[in-house]
Amino acid sequence: MILVDASSGAHSATFSFKNNCSFTIWPASLANSDKGALSQTGFQLDSGASFSLDAPPAWGGRLWARQTCSTDSAGKFSCITGDCGTGQVACNGAGGAPPTTLIEFTLQGYGGKDFYDVSCVDGFNLPVLVVPSGGPNCNSTSCPVNVNVLCPQDFKNNCSFTIWPASLANSDKGALSQTGFQLDSGASFSLDAPPAWGGRLWARQTCSTDSAGKFSCITGDCGTGQVACNGAGGAPPTTLIEFTLQGYGGKDFYDVSCVDGFNLPVLVVPSGGPNCNSTSCLIISDECYPSCDGHKVLTM
Protein backbone atom coordinates (compact mmCIF):
# COMPACT_ATOMS: atom_id res chain seq x y z
CA MET A 1 0.00 0.00 0.00
CA ILE A 2 1.27 3.46 -0.93
CA LEU A 3 0.08 6.21 1.42
CA VAL A 4 -0.15 9.79 0.16
CA ASP A 5 -0.96 12.33 2.87
CA ALA A 6 -2.18 15.49 1.14
CA SER A 7 -2.03 18.56 3.38
CA SER A 8 -3.45 21.74 1.84
CA GLY A 9 -3.25 25.28 3.16
CA ALA A 10 -4.29 28.65 1.86
CA HIS A 11 -1.21 29.12 -0.30
CA SER A 12 0.28 25.68 -1.01
CA ALA A 13 -0.05 21.94 -0.46
CA THR A 14 2.31 19.18 0.64
CA PHE A 15 2.18 15.62 -0.66
CA SER A 16 3.71 13.20 1.86
CA PHE A 17 4.47 9.78 0.41
CA LYS A 18 4.96 6.64 2.50
CA ASN A 19 5.84 3.28 0.99
CA ASN A 20 4.01 0.58 2.96
CA CYS A 21 4.93 -2.07 0.39
CA SER A 22 7.56 -4.69 1.19
CA PHE A 23 9.62 -3.58 -1.82
CA THR A 24 11.07 -0.39 -3.31
CA ILE A 25 8.91 1.82 -5.52
CA TRP A 26 9.67 4.87 -7.66
CA PRO A 27 6.91 7.53 -7.35
CA ALA A 28 6.48 10.00 -10.19
CA SER A 29 4.56 13.18 -10.91
CA LEU A 30 3.15 14.82 -14.02
CA ALA A 31 1.63 18.31 -13.98
CA ASN A 32 -1.33 19.24 -16.14
CA SER A 33 -0.31 21.05 -19.33
CA ASP A 34 -1.12 24.47 -17.86
CA LYS A 35 0.63 23.86 -14.52
CA GLY A 36 4.27 23.88 -13.48
CA ALA A 37 6.16 20.71 -12.65
CA LEU A 38 6.81 19.74 -9.04
CA SER A 39 10.39 19.91 -7.76
CA GLN A 40 10.67 16.12 -8.22
CA THR A 41 9.15 14.33 -11.20
CA GLY A 42 10.51 10.96 -10.07
CA PHE A 43 12.36 9.52 -7.08
CA GLN A 44 13.16 6.27 -5.29
CA LEU A 45 11.24 5.33 -2.14
CA ASP A 46 12.43 2.29 -0.21
CA SER A 47 10.11 0.04 1.77
CA GLY A 48 8.90 1.87 4.89
CA ALA A 49 10.43 5.20 3.80
CA SER A 50 8.68 8.57 3.50
CA PHE A 51 9.21 11.65 1.35
CA SER A 52 7.39 14.99 0.95
CA LEU A 53 6.82 17.27 -2.03
CA ASP A 54 5.46 20.81 -1.92
CA ALA A 55 2.95 21.81 -4.59
CA PRO A 56 2.37 25.44 -5.62
CA PRO A 57 -1.07 27.06 -5.27
CA ALA A 58 -3.70 25.87 -7.75
CA TRP A 59 -1.52 22.96 -8.89
CA GLY A 60 -3.08 20.13 -10.86
CA GLY A 61 -1.70 16.84 -12.10
CA ARG A 62 -1.20 13.19 -11.34
CA LEU A 63 1.01 11.03 -9.14
CA TRP A 64 1.79 7.34 -9.55
CA ALA A 65 4.30 4.72 -8.47
CA ARG A 66 6.59 2.69 -10.70
CA GLN A 67 7.52 -0.87 -9.82
CA THR A 68 10.40 -3.27 -10.50
CA CYS A 69 12.80 -0.65 -11.85
CA SER A 70 16.45 -1.07 -12.79
CA THR A 71 19.31 0.57 -14.68
CA ASP A 72 20.97 -1.37 -17.50
CA SER A 73 24.65 -1.48 -18.45
CA ALA A 74 24.21 1.58 -20.68
CA GLY A 75 22.80 3.61 -17.80
CA LYS A 76 19.19 3.50 -19.03
CA PHE A 77 16.59 3.44 -16.25
CA SER A 78 13.31 1.56 -16.86
CA CYS A 79 10.41 0.03 -14.93
CA ILE A 80 8.08 -2.91 -15.50
CA THR A 81 4.99 -0.84 -14.64
CA GLY A 82 4.46 2.93 -14.83
CA ASP A 83 7.61 3.55 -16.86
CA CYS A 84 7.74 7.07 -18.33
CA GLY A 85 10.23 6.31 -21.09
CA THR A 86 12.83 8.96 -20.26
CA GLY A 87 15.56 6.48 -19.38
CA GLN A 88 15.99 8.33 -16.07
CA VAL A 89 14.45 8.24 -12.60
CA ALA A 90 12.99 11.70 -13.33
CA CYS A 91 10.02 11.66 -15.71
CA ASN A 92 10.57 15.26 -16.85
CA GLY A 93 7.08 15.87 -18.19
CA ALA A 94 6.33 12.35 -19.44
CA GLY A 95 3.44 10.21 -18.23
CA GLY A 96 3.52 6.62 -17.04
CA ALA A 97 2.82 3.70 -19.36
CA PRO A 98 -0.25 1.62 -18.41
CA PRO A 99 -1.04 -0.26 -16.32
CA THR A 100 -0.57 2.17 -13.43
CA THR A 101 -2.78 3.30 -10.54
CA LEU A 102 -3.15 7.09 -10.68
CA ILE A 103 -3.70 9.72 -7.99
CA GLU A 104 -5.17 12.87 -9.54
CA PHE A 105 -5.27 16.33 -7.94
CA THR A 106 -6.79 19.70 -8.75
CA LEU A 107 -5.93 22.23 -6.04
CA GLN A 108 -8.02 25.37 -5.62
CA GLY A 109 -10.33 24.28 -8.40
CA TYR A 110 -14.02 25.09 -8.81
CA GLY A 111 -15.21 27.15 -5.85
CA GLY A 112 -11.68 27.27 -4.47
CA LYS A 113 -11.91 23.62 -3.41
CA ASP A 114 -9.29 20.87 -3.70
CA PHE A 115 -10.33 17.84 -5.75
CA TYR A 116 -8.59 14.45 -5.64
CA ASP A 117 -9.25 10.86 -6.69
CA VAL A 118 -7.64 7.47 -7.17
CA SER A 119 -8.15 6.37 -10.77
CA CYS A 120 -7.73 3.07 -12.61
CA VAL A 121 -8.35 4.67 -16.00
CA ASP A 122 -4.82 3.56 -16.95
CA GLY A 123 -5.14 0.19 -15.23
CA PHE A 124 -3.90 -1.00 -11.84
CA ASN A 125 -0.37 -1.76 -10.70
CA LEU A 126 -0.19 -0.99 -6.96
CA PRO A 127 -2.68 -0.33 -4.11
CA VAL A 128 -2.97 3.33 -3.10
CA LEU A 129 -4.45 5.26 -0.15
CA VAL A 130 -4.87 9.06 -0.07
CA VAL A 131 -5.43 10.66 3.36
CA PRO A 132 -6.17 14.42 3.18
CA SER A 133 -5.57 16.77 6.08
CA GLY A 134 -6.27 20.44 6.73
CA GLY A 135 -9.91 20.40 5.65
CA PRO A 136 -12.98 19.60 7.78
CA ASN A 137 -14.92 17.55 5.23
CA CYS A 138 -12.20 15.71 3.32
CA ASN A 139 -12.48 11.92 3.21
CA SER A 140 -9.81 9.38 2.43
CA THR A 141 -9.96 7.61 -0.91
CA SER A 142 -8.20 4.46 -2.01
CA CYS A 143 -7.86 1.52 -4.32
CA PRO A 144 -6.58 -0.95 -1.70
CA VAL A 145 -6.84 -4.26 -3.57
CA ASN A 146 -5.84 -5.61 -6.95
CA VAL A 147 -8.94 -4.91 -9.04
CA ASN A 148 -7.54 -7.05 -11.84
CA VAL A 149 -8.66 -10.17 -9.96
CA LEU A 150 -12.09 -8.73 -9.05
CA CYS A 151 -13.33 -7.08 -12.25
CA PRO A 152 -14.04 -8.41 -15.74
CA GLN A 153 -11.14 -7.59 -18.03
CA ASP A 154 -11.24 -6.18 -21.55
CA PHE A 155 -7.78 -7.60 -22.20
CA LYS A 156 -6.15 -10.27 -20.05
CA ASN A 157 -3.07 -12.20 -21.12
CA ASN A 158 -3.48 -15.81 -19.97
CA CYS A 159 -0.46 -16.91 -21.99
CA SER A 160 2.82 -17.78 -20.29
CA PHE A 161 4.62 -15.13 -22.36
CA THR A 162 4.29 -11.43 -23.22
CA ILE A 163 2.01 -10.35 -26.07
CA TRP A 164 1.44 -7.00 -27.79
CA PRO A 165 -2.30 -6.38 -28.47
CA ALA A 166 -3.24 -4.00 -31.27
CA SER A 167 -6.36 -2.30 -32.62
CA LEU A 168 -7.47 -1.07 -36.03
CA ALA A 169 -10.66 0.92 -36.53
CA ASN A 170 -12.80 0.53 -39.62
CA SER A 171 -12.14 3.23 -42.21
CA ASP A 172 -15.20 5.26 -41.14
CA LYS A 173 -14.48 5.00 -37.39
CA GLY A 174 -12.05 6.78 -35.10
CA ALA A 175 -9.00 5.05 -33.65
CA LEU A 176 -9.01 3.84 -30.05
CA SER A 177 -6.77 5.63 -27.54
CA GLN A 178 -4.21 2.82 -27.88
CA THR A 179 -3.44 1.19 -31.21
CA GLY A 180 -0.77 -1.04 -29.67
CA PHE A 181 0.63 -1.86 -26.25
CA GLN A 182 2.59 -4.45 -24.30
CA LEU A 183 0.76 -6.94 -22.06
CA ASP A 184 2.87 -9.15 -19.83
CA SER A 185 1.84 -12.67 -18.82
CA GLY A 186 -1.08 -12.49 -16.36
CA ALA A 187 -1.51 -8.73 -16.82
CA SER A 188 -4.72 -6.92 -17.78
CA PHE A 189 -5.56 -3.68 -19.57
CA SER A 190 -8.76 -1.90 -20.57
CA LEU A 191 -9.66 0.31 -23.54
CA ASP A 192 -12.79 2.42 -23.93
CA ALA A 193 -14.49 2.40 -27.32
CA PRO A 194 -16.73 5.27 -28.50
CA PRO A 195 -20.39 4.65 -29.42
CA ALA A 196 -20.96 2.81 -32.69
CA TRP A 197 -17.28 1.87 -32.96
CA GLY A 198 -16.22 -0.84 -35.35
CA GLY A 199 -12.89 -2.50 -35.99
CA ARG A 200 -10.60 -5.36 -35.13
CA LEU A 201 -8.30 -6.36 -32.29
CA TRP A 202 -5.44 -8.84 -32.40
CA ALA A 203 -2.33 -9.85 -30.48
CA ARG A 204 1.25 -9.78 -31.73
CA GLN A 205 3.77 -12.33 -30.58
CA THR A 206 7.56 -12.58 -30.16
CA CYS A 207 8.24 -8.85 -30.53
CA SER A 208 11.51 -6.99 -30.05
CA THR A 209 13.29 -3.71 -30.78
CA ASP A 210 16.50 -3.79 -32.80
CA SER A 211 19.65 -1.70 -32.34
CA ALA A 212 18.21 1.02 -34.59
CA GLY A 213 15.09 1.30 -32.43
CA LYS A 214 12.78 -0.48 -34.89
CA PHE A 215 10.04 -2.54 -33.25
CA SER A 216 8.82 -5.71 -35.00
CA CYS A 217 6.93 -8.94 -34.27
CA ILE A 218 7.05 -12.47 -35.66
CA THR A 219 3.24 -12.66 -35.97
CA GLY A 220 0.70 -9.85 -36.34
CA ASP A 221 3.32 -7.19 -37.09
CA CYS A 222 1.81 -3.94 -38.39
CA GLY A 223 4.95 -2.62 -40.05
CA THR A 224 5.13 0.78 -38.33
CA GLY A 225 8.39 0.05 -36.53
CA GLN A 226 6.67 1.08 -33.29
CA VAL A 227 4.54 -0.57 -30.61
CA ALA A 228 1.63 1.60 -31.81
CA CYS A 229 0.10 0.46 -35.10
CA ASN A 230 -1.25 3.92 -35.97
CA GLY A 231 -3.86 2.82 -38.49
CA ALA A 232 -2.01 -0.19 -39.92
CA GLY A 233 -3.30 -3.76 -39.83
CA GLY A 234 -1.51 -6.89 -38.70
CA ALA A 235 0.33 -9.15 -41.13
CA PRO A 236 -1.06 -12.72 -41.33
CA PRO A 237 -1.18 -15.10 -39.66
CA THR A 238 -3.11 -13.50 -36.82
CA THR A 239 -6.28 -14.41 -34.95
CA LEU A 240 -8.73 -11.50 -35.23
CA ILE A 241 -11.47 -10.23 -32.90
CA GLU A 242 -13.96 -8.16 -34.89
CA PHE A 243 -16.52 -5.73 -33.44
CA THR A 244 -19.41 -3.68 -34.75
CA LEU A 245 -21.04 -1.72 -31.91
CA GLN A 246 -24.58 -0.40 -32.30
CA GLY A 247 -24.89 -2.01 -35.69
CA TYR A 248 -28.05 -3.26 -37.43
CA GLY A 249 -31.02 -2.89 -35.08
CA GLY A 250 -28.82 -1.16 -32.52
CA LYS A 251 -27.14 -4.45 -31.62
CA ASP A 252 -23.47 -5.16 -30.95
CA PHE A 253 -21.87 -7.75 -33.21
CA TYR A 254 -18.61 -9.58 -32.49
CA ASP A 255 -16.71 -12.61 -33.70
CA VAL A 256 -13.36 -14.38 -33.56
CA SER A 257 -12.06 -14.81 -37.10
CA CYS A 258 -9.28 -16.85 -38.66
CA VAL A 259 -9.68 -15.17 -42.06
CA ASP A 260 -6.08 -13.94 -41.63
CA GLY A 261 -4.86 -17.21 -40.15
CA PHE A 262 -4.24 -18.20 -36.53
CA ASN A 263 -1.43 -17.15 -34.22
CA LEU A 264 -2.85 -17.21 -30.66
CA PRO A 265 -5.91 -18.65 -28.89
CA VAL A 266 -8.60 -16.05 -28.10
CA LEU A 267 -11.68 -15.95 -25.87
CA VAL A 268 -14.26 -13.11 -25.92
CA VAL A 269 -16.61 -12.89 -22.91
CA PRO A 270 -19.29 -10.19 -23.33
CA SER A 271 -21.06 -8.57 -20.39
CA GLY A 272 -24.03 -6.23 -20.01
CA GLY A 273 -26.40 -8.03 -22.38
CA PRO A 274 -28.88 -10.81 -21.49
CA ASN A 275 -28.37 -12.94 -24.61
CA CYS A 276 -24.68 -12.47 -25.40
CA ASN A 277 -22.64 -15.66 -25.63
CA SER A 278 -18.90 -16.11 -25.40
CA THR A 279 -17.00 -16.88 -28.57
CA SER A 280 -13.50 -18.24 -28.99
CA CYS A 281 -10.86 -19.89 -31.09
CA LEU A 282 -8.91 -21.81 -28.48
CA ILE A 283 -7.27 -24.67 -30.39
CA ILE A 284 -6.46 -25.11 -34.05
CA SER A 285 -5.71 -28.67 -35.06
CA ASP A 286 -2.84 -29.32 -37.48
CA GLU A 287 -5.31 -31.49 -39.38
CA CYS A 288 -6.99 -28.27 -40.53
CA TYR A 289 -3.73 -26.86 -41.85
CA PRO A 290 -2.32 -28.89 -44.77
CA SER A 291 1.22 -27.90 -45.65
CA CYS A 292 1.60 -25.65 -48.69
CA ASP A 293 5.18 -24.72 -49.61
CA GLY A 294 6.15 -24.59 -45.98
CA HIS A 295 3.12 -22.49 -44.99
CA LYS A 296 -0.07 -23.57 -43.28
CA VAL A 297 -3.31 -22.84 -45.04
CA LEU A 298 -6.76 -23.03 -43.45
CA THR A 299 -9.18 -25.17 -45.44
CA MET A 300 -12.94 -24.86 -45.11
Coordinates of N, CA and C in Angstrom, one line a residue, residues 60-146:
G60 N -2.3 21.3 -10.4 CA -3.1 20.1 -10.9 C -2.2 19.1 -11.6
G61 N -2.5 17.9 -11.4 CA -1.7 16.8 -12.1 C -2.0 15.5 -11.5
R62 N -1.0 14.6 -11.8 CA -1.2 13.2 -11.3 C 0.1 12.7 -10.7
L63 N -0.1 11.7 -9.8 CA 1.0 11.0 -9.1 C 0.8 9.5 -9.4
W64 N 1.9 8.8 -9.4 CA 1.8 7.3 -9.6 C 3.1 6.7 -9.1
A65 N 3.1 5.4 -8.9 CA 4.3 4.7 -8.5 C 4.7 3.7 -9.5
R66 N 6.0 3.7 -9.8 CA 6.6 2.7 -10.7 C 7.2 1.5 -9.9
Q67 N 7.2 0.4 -10.5 CA 7.5 -0.9 -9.8 C 8.5 -1.7 -10.6
T68 N 9.4 -2.4 -9.9 CA 10.4 -3.3 -10.5 C 11.2 -2.5 -11.5
C69 N 12.0 -1.5 -11.0 CA 12.8 -0.7 -11.9 C 14.3 -1.0 -11.7
S70 N 15.0 -0.8 -12.8 CA 16.4 -1.1 -12.8 C 17.2 -0.2 -13.8
T71 N 18.5 -0.2 -13.7 CA 19.3 0.6 -14.7 C 20.2 -0.4 -15.4
D72 N 20.2 -0.4 -16.7 CA 21.0 -1.4 -17.5 C 22.4 -0.9 -17.6
S73 N 23.2 -1.7 -18.3 CA 24.7 -1.5 -18.4 C 25.0 -0.2 -19.2
A74 N 24.0 0.3 -20.0 CA 24.2 1.6 -20.7 C 23.7 2.8 -19.9
G75 N 23.3 2.5 -18.6 CA 22.8 3.6 -17.8 C 21.4 4.0 -18.0
K76 N 20.6 3.2 -18.8 CA 19.2 3.5 -19.0 C 18.3 2.9 -17.9
F77 N 17.5 3.8 -17.3 CA 16.6 3.4 -16.2 C 15.2 3.1 -16.8
S78 N 14.6 2.0 -16.4 CA 13.3 1.6 -16.9 C 12.6 0.8 -15.8
C79 N 11.3 0.7 -15.9 CA 10.4 0.0 -14.9 C 9.4 -0.9 -15.6
I80 N 9.0 -2.0 -14.9 CA 8.1 -2.9 -15.5 C 6.7 -2.3 -15.6
T81 N 6.3 -1.5 -14.6 CA 5.0 -0.8 -14.6 C 5.2 0.6 -14.4
G82 N 4.4 1.5 -15.1 CA 4.5 2.9 -14.8 C 5.6 3.6 -15.4
D83 N 6.4 3.0 -16.3 CA 7.6 3.6 -16.9 C 7.2 4.8 -17.7
C84 N 8.1 5.8 -17.6 CA 7.7 7.1 -18.3 C 8.6 7.3 -19.6
G85 N 9.5 6.3 -19.8 CA 10.2 6.3 -21.1 C 11.4 7.3 -21.2
T86 N 11.8 8.0 -20.1 CA 12.8 9.0 -20.3 C 14.2 8.3 -20.1
G87 N 14.3 7.1 -19.6 CA 15.6 6.5 -19.4 C 16.2 7.0 -18.1
Q88 N 15.5 7.8 -17.3 CA 16.0 8.3 -16.1 C 15.0 8.1 -15.0
V89 N 15.4 8.3 -13.7 CA 14.4 8.2 -12.6 C 13.4 9.4 -12.7
A90 N 13.9 10.6 -13.1 CA 13.0 11.7 -13.3 C 12.2 11.5 -14.6
C91 N 10.9 11.8 -14.5 CA 10.0 11.7 -15.7 C 10.0 12.9 -16.6
N92 N 10.3 14.0 -16.0 CA 10.6 15.3 -16.8 C 9.4 15.6 -17.8
G93 N 8.2 15.5 -17.3 CA 7.1 15.9 -18.2 C 6.5 14.7 -19.0
A94 N 6.9 13.5 -18.8 CA 6.3 12.4 -19.4 C 5.4 11.6 -18.5
G95 N 4.4 11.0 -19.0 CA 3.4 10.2 -18.2 C 3.9 8.8 -18.1
G96 N 3.2 8.0 -17.3 CA 3.5 6.6 -17.0 C 2.8 5.7 -18.0
A97 N 3.5 4.7 -18.5 CA 2.8 3.7 -19.4 C 1.9 2.8 -18.6
P98 N 0.7 2.5 -19.1 CA -0.2 1.6 -18.4 C 0.4 0.2 -18.4
P99 N -0.1 -0.6 -17.4 CA -1.0 -0.3 -16.3 C -0.4 0.5 -15.1
T100 N -1.1 1.5 -14.6 CA -0.6 2.2 -13.4 C -1.7 2.8 -12.7
T101 N -1.8 2.7 -11.4 CA -2.8 3.3 -10.5 C -2.4 4.8 -10.4
L102 N -3.4 5.6 -10.7 CA -3.2 7.1 -10.7 C -3.8 7.8 -9.5
I103 N -3.1 8.8 -9.0 CA -3.7 9.7 -8.0 C -3.8 11.1 -8.7
E104 N -5.0 11.6 -8.8 CA -5.2 12.9 -9.5 C -5.6 14.0 -8.6
F105 N -5.0 15.2 -8.8 CA -5.3 16.3 -7.9 C -5.6 17.6 -8.8
T106 N -6.6 18.3 -8.3 CA -6.8 19.7 -8.7 C -6.9 20.6 -7.5
L107 N -5.9 21.4 -7.2 CA -5.9 22.2 -6.0 C -6.5 23.6 -6.4
Q108 N -7.3 24.1 -5.4 CA -8.0 25.4 -5.6 C -8.8 25.4 -7.0
G109 N -9.5 24.4 -7.2 CA -10.3 24.3 -8.4 C -11.6 25.0 -8.3
Y110 N -12.7 24.4 -8.8 CA -14.0 25.1 -8.8 C -14.4 25.4 -7.4
G111 N -14.8 26.7 -7.2 CA -15.2 27.2 -5.8 C -14.1 27.2 -4.9
G112 N -12.8 27.2 -5.4 CA -11.7 27.3 -4.5 C -11.4 26.0 -3.7
K113 N -12.1 24.9 -4.1 CA -11.9 23.6 -3.4 C -10.8 22.8 -4.0
D114 N -10.3 21.8 -3.2 CA -9.3 20.9 -3.7 C -10.0 19.6 -4.1
F115 N -9.7 19.1 -5.3 CA -10.3 17.8 -5.7 C -9.2 16.8 -5.9
Y116 N -9.6 15.5 -5.6 CA -8.6 14.4 -5.6 C -9.3 13.1 -5.9
D117 N -8.7 12.2 -6.5 CA -9.3 10.9 -6.7 C -8.1 9.9 -6.9
V118 N -8.5 8.6 -6.7 CA -7.6 7.5 -7.2 C -8.3 6.9 -8.4
S119 N -7.6 6.8 -9.5 CA -8.1 6.4 -10.8 C -7.5 5.1 -11.3
C120 N -8.3 4.2 -11.9 CA -7.7 3.1 -12.6 C -8.0 3.2 -14.1
V121 N -8.1 4.5 -14.6 CA -8.4 4.7 -16.0 C -7.2 4.1 -16.8
D122 N -6.0 4.1 -16.3 CA -4.8 3.6 -17.0 C -4.4 2.2 -16.4
G123 N -5.4 1.5 -15.8 CA -5.1 0.2 -15.2 C -4.7 0.3 -13.8
F124 N -4.3 -0.9 -13.2 CA -3.9 -1.0 -11.8 C -2.5 -1.7 -11.8
N125 N -1.6 -1.1 -11.0 CA -0.4 -1.8 -10.7 C 0.0 -1.9 -9.2
L126 N -0.5 -1.0 -8.4 CA -0.2 -1.0 -7.0 C -1.4 -0.4 -6.2
P127 N -1.6 -0.9 -5.0 CA -2.7 -0.3 -4.1 C -2.3 1.0 -3.6
V128 N -3.2 1.9 -3.5 CA -3.0 3.3 -3.1 C -4.0 3.8 -2.1
L129 N -3.6 4.6 -1.1 CA -4.5 5.3 -0.2 C -4.1 6.7 -0.1
V130 N -5.1 7.6 -0.2 CA -4.9 9.1 -0.1 C -5.6 9.5 1.2
V131 N -4.9 10.2 2.1 CA -5.4 10.7 3.4 C -5.2 12.2 3.4
P132 N -6.3 13.0 3.2 CA -6.2 14.4 3.2 C -6.2 14.9 4.6
S133 N -5.5 16.1 4.8 CA -5.6 16.8 6.1 C -5.7 18.3 5.8
G134 N -6.2 19.0 6.9 CA -6.3 20.4 6.7 C -7.6 20.9 6.3
G135 N -8.6 20.0 6.0 CA -9.9 20.4 5.6 C -10.9 19.6 6.5
P136 N -12.1 20.3 6.9 CA -13.0 19.6 7.8 C -13.8 18.5 7.2
N137 N -14.0 18.5 5.9 CA -14.9 17.5 5.2 C -14.2 16.8 4.1
C138 N -13.0 16.4 4.3 CA -12.2 15.7 3.3 C -12.0 14.3 3.7
N139 N -12.6 13.3 2.9 CA -12.5 11.9 3.2 C -11.3 11.3 2.5
S140 N -10.8 10.2 3.1 CA -9.8 9.4 2.4 C -10.4 8.7 1.2
T141 N -9.5 8.4 0.3 CA -10.0 7.6 -0.9 C -8.8 6.6 -1.2
S142 N -9.2 5.5 -1.8 CA -8.2 4.5 -2.0 C -8.6 3.5 -3.1
C143 N -7.6 2.7 -3.6 CA -7.9 1.5 -4.3 C -7.0 0.5 -3.7
P144 N -7.5 -0.2 -2.6 CA -6.6 -0.9 -1.7 C -6.3 -2.4 -2.2
V145 N -7.0 -2.9 -3.1 CA -6.8 -4.3 -3.6 C -6.6 -4.3 -5.1
N146 N -6.1 -5.4 -5.5 CA -5.8 -5.6 -6.9 C -7.2 -5.8 -7.7

